[in-house]
PDB file of C-alpha atoms and ligand atoms in Angstrom:
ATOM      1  CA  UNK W   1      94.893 109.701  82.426  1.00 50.00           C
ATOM      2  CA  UNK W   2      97.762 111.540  80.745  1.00 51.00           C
ATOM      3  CA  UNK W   3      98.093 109.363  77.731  1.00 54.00           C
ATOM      4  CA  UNK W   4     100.002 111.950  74.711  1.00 52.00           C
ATOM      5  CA  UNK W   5      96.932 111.779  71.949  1.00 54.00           C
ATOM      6  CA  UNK W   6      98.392 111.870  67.937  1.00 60.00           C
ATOM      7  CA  UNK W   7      98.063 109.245  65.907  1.00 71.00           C
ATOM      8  CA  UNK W   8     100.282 106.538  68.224  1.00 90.00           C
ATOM      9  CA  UNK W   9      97.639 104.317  69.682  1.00 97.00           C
ATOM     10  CA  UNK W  10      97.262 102.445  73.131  1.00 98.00           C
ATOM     11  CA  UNK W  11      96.193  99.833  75.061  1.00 98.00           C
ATOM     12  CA  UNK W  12      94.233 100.502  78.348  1.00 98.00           C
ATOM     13  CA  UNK W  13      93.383  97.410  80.704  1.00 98.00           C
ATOM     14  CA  UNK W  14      90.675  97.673  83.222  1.00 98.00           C
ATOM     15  CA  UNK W  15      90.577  94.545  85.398  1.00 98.00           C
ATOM     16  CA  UNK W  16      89.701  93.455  88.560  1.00 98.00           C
ATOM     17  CA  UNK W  17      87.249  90.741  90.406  1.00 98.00           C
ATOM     18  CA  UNK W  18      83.299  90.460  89.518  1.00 96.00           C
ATOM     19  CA  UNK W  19      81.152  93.311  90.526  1.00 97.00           C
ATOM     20  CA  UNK W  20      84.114  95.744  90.954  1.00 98.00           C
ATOM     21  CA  UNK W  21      82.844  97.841  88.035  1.00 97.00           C
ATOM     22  CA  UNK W  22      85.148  97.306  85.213  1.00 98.00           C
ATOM     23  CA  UNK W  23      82.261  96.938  82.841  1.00 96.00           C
ATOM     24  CA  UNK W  24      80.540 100.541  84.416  1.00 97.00           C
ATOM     25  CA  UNK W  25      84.424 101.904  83.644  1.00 98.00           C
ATOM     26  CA  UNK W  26      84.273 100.294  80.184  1.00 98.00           C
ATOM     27  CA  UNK W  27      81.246 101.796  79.327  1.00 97.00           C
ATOM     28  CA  UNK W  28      82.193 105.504  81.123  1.00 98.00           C
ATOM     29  CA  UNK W  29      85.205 105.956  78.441  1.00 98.00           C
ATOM     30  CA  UNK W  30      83.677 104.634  75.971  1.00 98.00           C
ATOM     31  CA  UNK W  31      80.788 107.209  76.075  1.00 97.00           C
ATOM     32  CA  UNK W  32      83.574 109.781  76.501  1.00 98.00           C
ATOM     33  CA  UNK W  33      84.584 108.955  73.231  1.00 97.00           C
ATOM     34  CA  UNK W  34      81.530 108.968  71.838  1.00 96.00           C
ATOM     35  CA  UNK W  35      80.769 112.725  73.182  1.00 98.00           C
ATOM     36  CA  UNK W  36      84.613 113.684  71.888  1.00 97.00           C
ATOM     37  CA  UNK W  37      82.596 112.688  68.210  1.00 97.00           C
ATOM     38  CA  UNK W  38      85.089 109.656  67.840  1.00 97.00           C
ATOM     39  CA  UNK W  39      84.405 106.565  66.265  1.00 97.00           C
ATOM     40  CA  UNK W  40      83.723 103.260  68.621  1.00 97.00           C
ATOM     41  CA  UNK W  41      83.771  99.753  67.801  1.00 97.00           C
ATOM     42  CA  UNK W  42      82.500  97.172  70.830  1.00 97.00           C
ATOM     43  CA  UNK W  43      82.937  93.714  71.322  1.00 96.00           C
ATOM     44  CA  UNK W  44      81.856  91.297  73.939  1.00 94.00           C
ATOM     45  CA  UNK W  45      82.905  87.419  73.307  1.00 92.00           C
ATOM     46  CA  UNK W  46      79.233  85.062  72.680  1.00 88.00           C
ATOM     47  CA  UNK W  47      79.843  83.372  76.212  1.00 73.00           C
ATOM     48  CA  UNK W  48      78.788  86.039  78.096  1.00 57.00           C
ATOM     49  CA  UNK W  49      74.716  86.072  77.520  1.00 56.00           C
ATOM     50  CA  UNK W  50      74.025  86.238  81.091  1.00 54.00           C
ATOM     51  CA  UNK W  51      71.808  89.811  80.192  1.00 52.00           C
ATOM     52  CA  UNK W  52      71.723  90.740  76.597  1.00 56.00           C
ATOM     53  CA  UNK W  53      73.078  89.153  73.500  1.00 69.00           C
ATOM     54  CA  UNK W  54      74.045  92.537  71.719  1.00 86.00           C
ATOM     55  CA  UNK W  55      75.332  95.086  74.814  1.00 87.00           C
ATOM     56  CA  UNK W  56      77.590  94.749  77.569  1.00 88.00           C
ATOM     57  CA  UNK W  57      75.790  95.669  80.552  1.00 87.00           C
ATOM     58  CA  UNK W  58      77.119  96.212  83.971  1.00 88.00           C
ATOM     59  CA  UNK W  59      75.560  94.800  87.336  1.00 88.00           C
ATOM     60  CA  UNK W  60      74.378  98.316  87.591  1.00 86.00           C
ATOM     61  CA  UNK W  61      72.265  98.260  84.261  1.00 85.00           C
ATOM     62  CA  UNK W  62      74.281 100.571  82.407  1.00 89.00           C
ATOM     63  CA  UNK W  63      74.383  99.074  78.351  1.00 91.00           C
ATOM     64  CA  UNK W  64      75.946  99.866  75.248  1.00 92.00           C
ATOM     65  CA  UNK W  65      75.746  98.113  72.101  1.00 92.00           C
ATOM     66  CA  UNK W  66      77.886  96.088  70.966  1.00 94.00           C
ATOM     67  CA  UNK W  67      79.107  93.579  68.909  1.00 94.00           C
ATOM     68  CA  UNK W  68      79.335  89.439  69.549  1.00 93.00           C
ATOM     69  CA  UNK W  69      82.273  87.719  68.373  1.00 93.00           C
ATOM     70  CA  UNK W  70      83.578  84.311  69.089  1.00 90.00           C
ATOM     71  CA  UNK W  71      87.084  84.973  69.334  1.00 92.00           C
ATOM     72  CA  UNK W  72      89.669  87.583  69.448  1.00 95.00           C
ATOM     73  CA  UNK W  73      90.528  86.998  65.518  1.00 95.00           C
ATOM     74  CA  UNK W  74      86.985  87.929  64.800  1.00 95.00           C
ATOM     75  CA  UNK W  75      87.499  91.695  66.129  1.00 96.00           C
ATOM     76  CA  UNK W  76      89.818  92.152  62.983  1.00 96.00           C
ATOM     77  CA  UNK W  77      87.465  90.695  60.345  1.00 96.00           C
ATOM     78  CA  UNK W  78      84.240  92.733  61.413  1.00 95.00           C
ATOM     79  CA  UNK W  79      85.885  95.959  62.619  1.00 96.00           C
ATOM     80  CA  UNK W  80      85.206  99.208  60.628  1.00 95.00           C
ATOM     81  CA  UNK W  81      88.875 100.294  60.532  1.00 94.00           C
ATOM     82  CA  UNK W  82      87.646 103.947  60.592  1.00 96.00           C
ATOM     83  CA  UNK W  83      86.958 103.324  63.789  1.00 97.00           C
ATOM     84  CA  UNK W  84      89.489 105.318  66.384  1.00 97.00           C
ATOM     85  CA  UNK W  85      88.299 103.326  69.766  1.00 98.00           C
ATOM     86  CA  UNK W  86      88.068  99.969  70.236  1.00 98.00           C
ATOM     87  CA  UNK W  87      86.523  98.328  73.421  1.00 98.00           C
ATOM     88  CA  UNK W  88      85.876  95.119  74.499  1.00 97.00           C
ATOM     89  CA  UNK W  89      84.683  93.571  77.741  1.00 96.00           C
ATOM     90  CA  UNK W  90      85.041  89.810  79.207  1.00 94.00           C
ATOM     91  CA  UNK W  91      88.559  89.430  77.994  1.00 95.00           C
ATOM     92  CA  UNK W  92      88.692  86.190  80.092  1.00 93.00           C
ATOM     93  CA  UNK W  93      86.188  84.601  76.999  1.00 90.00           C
ATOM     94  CA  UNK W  94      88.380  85.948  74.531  1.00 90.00           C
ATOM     95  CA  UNK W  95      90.856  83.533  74.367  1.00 88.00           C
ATOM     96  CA  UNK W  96      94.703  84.316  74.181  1.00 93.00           C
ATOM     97  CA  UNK W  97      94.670  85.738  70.147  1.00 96.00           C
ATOM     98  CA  UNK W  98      93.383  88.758  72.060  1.00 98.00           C
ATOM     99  CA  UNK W  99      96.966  89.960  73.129  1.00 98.00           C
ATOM    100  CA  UNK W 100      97.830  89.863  69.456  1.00 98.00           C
ATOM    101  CA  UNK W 101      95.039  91.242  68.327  1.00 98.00           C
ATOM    102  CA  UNK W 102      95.079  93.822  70.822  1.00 98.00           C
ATOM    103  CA  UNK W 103      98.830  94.430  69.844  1.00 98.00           C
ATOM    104  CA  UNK W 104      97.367  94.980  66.576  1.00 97.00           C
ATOM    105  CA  UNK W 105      95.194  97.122  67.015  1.00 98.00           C
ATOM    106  CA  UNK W 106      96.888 100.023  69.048  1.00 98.00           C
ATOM    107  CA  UNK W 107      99.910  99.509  66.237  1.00 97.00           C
ATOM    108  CA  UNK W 108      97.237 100.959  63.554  1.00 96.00           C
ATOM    109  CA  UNK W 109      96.755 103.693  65.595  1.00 97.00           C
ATOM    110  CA  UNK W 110      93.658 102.503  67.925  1.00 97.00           C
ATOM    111  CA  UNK W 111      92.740 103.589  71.395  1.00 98.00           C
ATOM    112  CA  UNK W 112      91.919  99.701  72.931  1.00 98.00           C
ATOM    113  CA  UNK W 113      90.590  99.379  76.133  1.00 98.00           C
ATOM    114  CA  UNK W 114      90.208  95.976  77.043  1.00 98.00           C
ATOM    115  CA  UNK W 115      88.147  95.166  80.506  1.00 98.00           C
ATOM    116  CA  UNK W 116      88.437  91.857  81.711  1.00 98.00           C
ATOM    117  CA  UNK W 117      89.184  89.502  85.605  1.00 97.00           C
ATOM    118  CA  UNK W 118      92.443  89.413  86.578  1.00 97.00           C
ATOM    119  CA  UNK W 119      92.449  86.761  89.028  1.00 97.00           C
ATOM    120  CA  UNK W 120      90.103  83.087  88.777  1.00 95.00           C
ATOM    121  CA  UNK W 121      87.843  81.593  91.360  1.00 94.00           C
ATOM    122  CA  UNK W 122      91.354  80.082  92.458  1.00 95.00           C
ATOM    123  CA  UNK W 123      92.498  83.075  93.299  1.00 96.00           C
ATOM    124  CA  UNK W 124      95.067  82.331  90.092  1.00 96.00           C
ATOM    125  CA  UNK W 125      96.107  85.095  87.470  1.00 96.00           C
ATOM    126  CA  UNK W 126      93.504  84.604  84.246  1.00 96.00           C
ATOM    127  CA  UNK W 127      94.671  84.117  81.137  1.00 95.00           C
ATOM    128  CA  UNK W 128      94.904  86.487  78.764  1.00 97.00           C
ATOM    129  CA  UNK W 129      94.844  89.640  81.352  1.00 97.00           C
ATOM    130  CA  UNK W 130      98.537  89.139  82.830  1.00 97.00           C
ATOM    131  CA  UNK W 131      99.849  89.295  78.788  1.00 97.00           C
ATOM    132  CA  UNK W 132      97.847  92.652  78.345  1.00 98.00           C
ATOM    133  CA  UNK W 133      98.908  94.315  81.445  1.00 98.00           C
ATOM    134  CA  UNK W 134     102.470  93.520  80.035  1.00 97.00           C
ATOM    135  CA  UNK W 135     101.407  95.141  77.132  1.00 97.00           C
ATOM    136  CA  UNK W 136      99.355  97.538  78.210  1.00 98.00           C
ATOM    137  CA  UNK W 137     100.383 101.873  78.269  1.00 98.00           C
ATOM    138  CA  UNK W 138      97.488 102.072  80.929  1.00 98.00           C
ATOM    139  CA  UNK W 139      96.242  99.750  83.780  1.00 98.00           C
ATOM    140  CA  UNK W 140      93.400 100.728  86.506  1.00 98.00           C
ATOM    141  CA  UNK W 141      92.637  97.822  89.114  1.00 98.00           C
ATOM    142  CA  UNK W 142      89.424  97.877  90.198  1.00 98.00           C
ATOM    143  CA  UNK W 143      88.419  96.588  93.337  1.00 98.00           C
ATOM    144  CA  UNK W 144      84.893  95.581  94.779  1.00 98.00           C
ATOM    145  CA  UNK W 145      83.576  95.458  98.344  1.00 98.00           C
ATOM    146  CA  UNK W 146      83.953  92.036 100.518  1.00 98.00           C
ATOM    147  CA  UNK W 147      79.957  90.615 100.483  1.00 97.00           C
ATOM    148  CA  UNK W 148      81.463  89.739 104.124  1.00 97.00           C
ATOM    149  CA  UNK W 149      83.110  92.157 105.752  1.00 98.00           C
ATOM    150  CA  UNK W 150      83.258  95.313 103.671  1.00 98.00           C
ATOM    151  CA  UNK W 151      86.849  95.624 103.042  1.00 98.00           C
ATOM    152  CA  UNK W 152      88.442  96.242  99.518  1.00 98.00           C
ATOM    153  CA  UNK W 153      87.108  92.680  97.182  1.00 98.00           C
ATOM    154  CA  UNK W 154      89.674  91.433  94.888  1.00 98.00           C
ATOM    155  CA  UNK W 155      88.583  88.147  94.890  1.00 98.00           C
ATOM    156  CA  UNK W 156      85.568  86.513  93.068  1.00 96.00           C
ATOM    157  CA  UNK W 157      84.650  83.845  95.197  1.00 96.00           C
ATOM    158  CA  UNK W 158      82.743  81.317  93.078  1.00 93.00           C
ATOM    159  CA  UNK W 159      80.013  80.206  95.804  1.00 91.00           C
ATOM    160  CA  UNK W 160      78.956  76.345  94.482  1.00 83.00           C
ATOM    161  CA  UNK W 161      78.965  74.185  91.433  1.00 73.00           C
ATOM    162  CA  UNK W 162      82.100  73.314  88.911  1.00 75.00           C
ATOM    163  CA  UNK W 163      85.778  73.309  89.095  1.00 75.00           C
ATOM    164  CA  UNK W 164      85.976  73.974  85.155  1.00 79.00           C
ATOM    165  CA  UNK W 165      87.678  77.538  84.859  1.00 79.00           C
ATOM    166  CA  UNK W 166      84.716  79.308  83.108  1.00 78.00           C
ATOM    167  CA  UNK W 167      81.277  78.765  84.512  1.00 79.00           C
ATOM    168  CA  UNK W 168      79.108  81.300  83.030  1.00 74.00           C
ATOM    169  CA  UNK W 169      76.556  83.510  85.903  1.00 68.00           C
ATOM    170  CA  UNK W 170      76.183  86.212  87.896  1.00 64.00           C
ATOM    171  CA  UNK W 171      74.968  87.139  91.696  1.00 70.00           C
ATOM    172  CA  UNK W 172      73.722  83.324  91.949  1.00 79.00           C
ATOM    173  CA  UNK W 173      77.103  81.998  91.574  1.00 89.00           C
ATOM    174  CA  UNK W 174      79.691  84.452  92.672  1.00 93.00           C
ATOM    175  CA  UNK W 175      80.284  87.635  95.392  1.00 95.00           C
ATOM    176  CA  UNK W 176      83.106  89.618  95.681  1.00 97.00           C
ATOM    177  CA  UNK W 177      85.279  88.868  98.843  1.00 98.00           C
ATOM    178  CA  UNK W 178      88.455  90.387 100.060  1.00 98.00           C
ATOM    179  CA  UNK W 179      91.689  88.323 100.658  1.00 98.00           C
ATOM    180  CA  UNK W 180      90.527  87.819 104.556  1.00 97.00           C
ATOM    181  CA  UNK W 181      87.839  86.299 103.838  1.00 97.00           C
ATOM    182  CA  UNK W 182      88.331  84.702  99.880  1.00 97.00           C
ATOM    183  CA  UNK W 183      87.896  80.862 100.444  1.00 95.00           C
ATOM    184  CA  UNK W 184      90.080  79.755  96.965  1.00 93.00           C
ATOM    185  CA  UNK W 185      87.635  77.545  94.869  1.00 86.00           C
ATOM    186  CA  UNK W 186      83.943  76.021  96.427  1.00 84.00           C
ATOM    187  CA  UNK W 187      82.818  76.884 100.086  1.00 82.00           C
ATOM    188  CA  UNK W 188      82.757  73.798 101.311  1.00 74.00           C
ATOM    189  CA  UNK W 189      79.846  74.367 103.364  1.00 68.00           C
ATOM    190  CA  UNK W 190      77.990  75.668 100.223  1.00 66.00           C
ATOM    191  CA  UNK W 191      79.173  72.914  98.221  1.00 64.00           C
ATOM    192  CA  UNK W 192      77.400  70.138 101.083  1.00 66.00           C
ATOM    193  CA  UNK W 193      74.039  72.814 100.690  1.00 70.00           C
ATOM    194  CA  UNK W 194      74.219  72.887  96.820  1.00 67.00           C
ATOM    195  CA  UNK W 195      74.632  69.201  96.705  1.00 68.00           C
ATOM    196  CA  UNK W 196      71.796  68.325  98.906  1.00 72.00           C
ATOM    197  CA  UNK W 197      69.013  71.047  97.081  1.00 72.00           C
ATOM    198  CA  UNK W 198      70.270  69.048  93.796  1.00 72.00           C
ATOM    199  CA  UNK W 199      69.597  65.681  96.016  1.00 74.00           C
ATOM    200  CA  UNK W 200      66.044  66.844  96.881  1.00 72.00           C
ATOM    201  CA  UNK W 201      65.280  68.046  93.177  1.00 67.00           C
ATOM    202  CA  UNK W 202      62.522  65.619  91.583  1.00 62.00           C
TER     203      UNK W 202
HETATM  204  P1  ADP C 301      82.163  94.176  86.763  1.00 97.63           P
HETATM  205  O1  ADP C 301      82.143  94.500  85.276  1.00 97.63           O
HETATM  206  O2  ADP C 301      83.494  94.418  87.393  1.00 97.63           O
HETATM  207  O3  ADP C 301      81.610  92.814  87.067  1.00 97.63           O
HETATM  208  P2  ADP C 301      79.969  96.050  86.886  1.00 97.63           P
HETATM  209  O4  ADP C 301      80.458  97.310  86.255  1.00 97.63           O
HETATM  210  O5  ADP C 301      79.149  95.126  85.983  1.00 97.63           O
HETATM  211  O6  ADP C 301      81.204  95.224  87.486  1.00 97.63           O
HETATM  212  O7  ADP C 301      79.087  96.338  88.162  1.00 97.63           O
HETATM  213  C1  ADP C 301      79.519  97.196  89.188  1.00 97.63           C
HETATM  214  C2  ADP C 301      78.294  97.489  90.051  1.00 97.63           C
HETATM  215  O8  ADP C 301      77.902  96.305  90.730  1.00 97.63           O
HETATM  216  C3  ADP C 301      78.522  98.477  91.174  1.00 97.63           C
HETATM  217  O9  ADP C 301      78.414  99.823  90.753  1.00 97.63           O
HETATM  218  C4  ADP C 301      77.385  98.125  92.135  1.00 97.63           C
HETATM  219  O10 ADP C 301      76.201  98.781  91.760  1.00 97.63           O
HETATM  220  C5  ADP C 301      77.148  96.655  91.888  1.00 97.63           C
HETATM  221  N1  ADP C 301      77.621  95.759  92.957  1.00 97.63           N
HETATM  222  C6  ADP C 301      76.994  94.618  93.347  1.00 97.63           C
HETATM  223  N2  ADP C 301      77.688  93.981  94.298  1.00 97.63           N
HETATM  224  C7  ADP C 301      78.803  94.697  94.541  1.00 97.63           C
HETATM  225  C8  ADP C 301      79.934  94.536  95.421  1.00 97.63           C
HETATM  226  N3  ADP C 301      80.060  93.475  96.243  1.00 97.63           N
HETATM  227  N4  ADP C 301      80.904  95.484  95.392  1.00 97.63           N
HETATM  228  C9  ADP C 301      80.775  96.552  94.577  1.00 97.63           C
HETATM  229  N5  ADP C 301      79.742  96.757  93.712  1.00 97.63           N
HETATM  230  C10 ADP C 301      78.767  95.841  93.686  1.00 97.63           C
HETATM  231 ZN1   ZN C 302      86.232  90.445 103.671  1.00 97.63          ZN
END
């Protein structure tokens, strides 16, 4: 990426569907920065506990400490402002503040490099990644491969369950599909199944 380095900061955007590796790009630049001897600050919102409560860690196992916040706001009371890179992953848990404080951030200088979905289990652009990419100097799209048919995945298909926007898990409750083969919202045939294992529990 040919972004001109000085004292202007940025803001990168890494987004795609689940399992596309935005988290295993996260952590790649941040360690980058890390061997360039520059100082990192990482935040991950509390929702996201499905592995570790202080690292974000990719489907791959990859980790890197970081730290929990419960909203965007919190980045700017707990950040060491020496810091020169700031990254943060699940930006959907964020809430919108983070296109403000993201704003913020790359106005005092900071490289931020925010990973995050771009699209919900409807298929519908996920608030706050469309603001950022408006925002953003860099976007990469990152794209998984269709659990079905092996094409391209930019679709997290949520496989059972809940039509609230945020439901919380991992390989259990969602696979990568591509647009051929994305059904928008609950399988239906995996909704009947789901229902009737819940109908035989005790
Ligand atoms: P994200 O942060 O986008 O959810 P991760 O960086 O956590 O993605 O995980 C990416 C890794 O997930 C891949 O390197 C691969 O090992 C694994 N993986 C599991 N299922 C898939 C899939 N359907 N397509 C691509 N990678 C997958
Ligand atoms: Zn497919």
């Amino acid at each position: 990426m040919d972004i001109i380095t000085g004292n202007a900061g940025w803001i990168e955007v890494i987004c795609g569907p689940m399992f596309s590796g935005k988290s295993e790009e996260l952590i790649r630049r941040l360690r980058r920065a890390m061997i360039a001897r520059k100082r990192v600050a990482v935040f991950k919102p509390v929702i996201d506990d499905r592995y570790s409560a202080e690292e974000i860690v990719s489907h791959g196992d990859l980790r890197m400490q970081s730290q929990v916040i419960h909203d965007a706001g919190e980045m700017l009371e707990r950040i060491d402002w020496r810091a020169e890179v700031v990254g943060v992953d699940e930006a959907n848990f964020m809430g919108p503040s983070l296109v403000e404080v993201a704003g913020r951030l790359a106005d005092s200088g900071k490289q931020v490099i925010i990973a995050g979905l771009d699209t919900d289990y409807l298929g519908r652009p996920f608030a706050p990644i469309p603001d950022l990419l408006a925002q953003a100097e860099s976007i990469t799209k990152t794209l998984a491969v269709c659990v079905r048919c092996g094409n391209p995945a930019k679709h997290t298909q949520r496989l059972r369950g809940s039509d609230e926007l945020i439901v919380v898990g991992a390989k259990d409750m969602y696979e990568a599909r591509c647009r051929r083969c994305f059904e928008p919202g609950i399988p239906k045939q995996q909704e009947i199944d789901f229902v009737k294992a819940r109908r035989r529990e005790p």
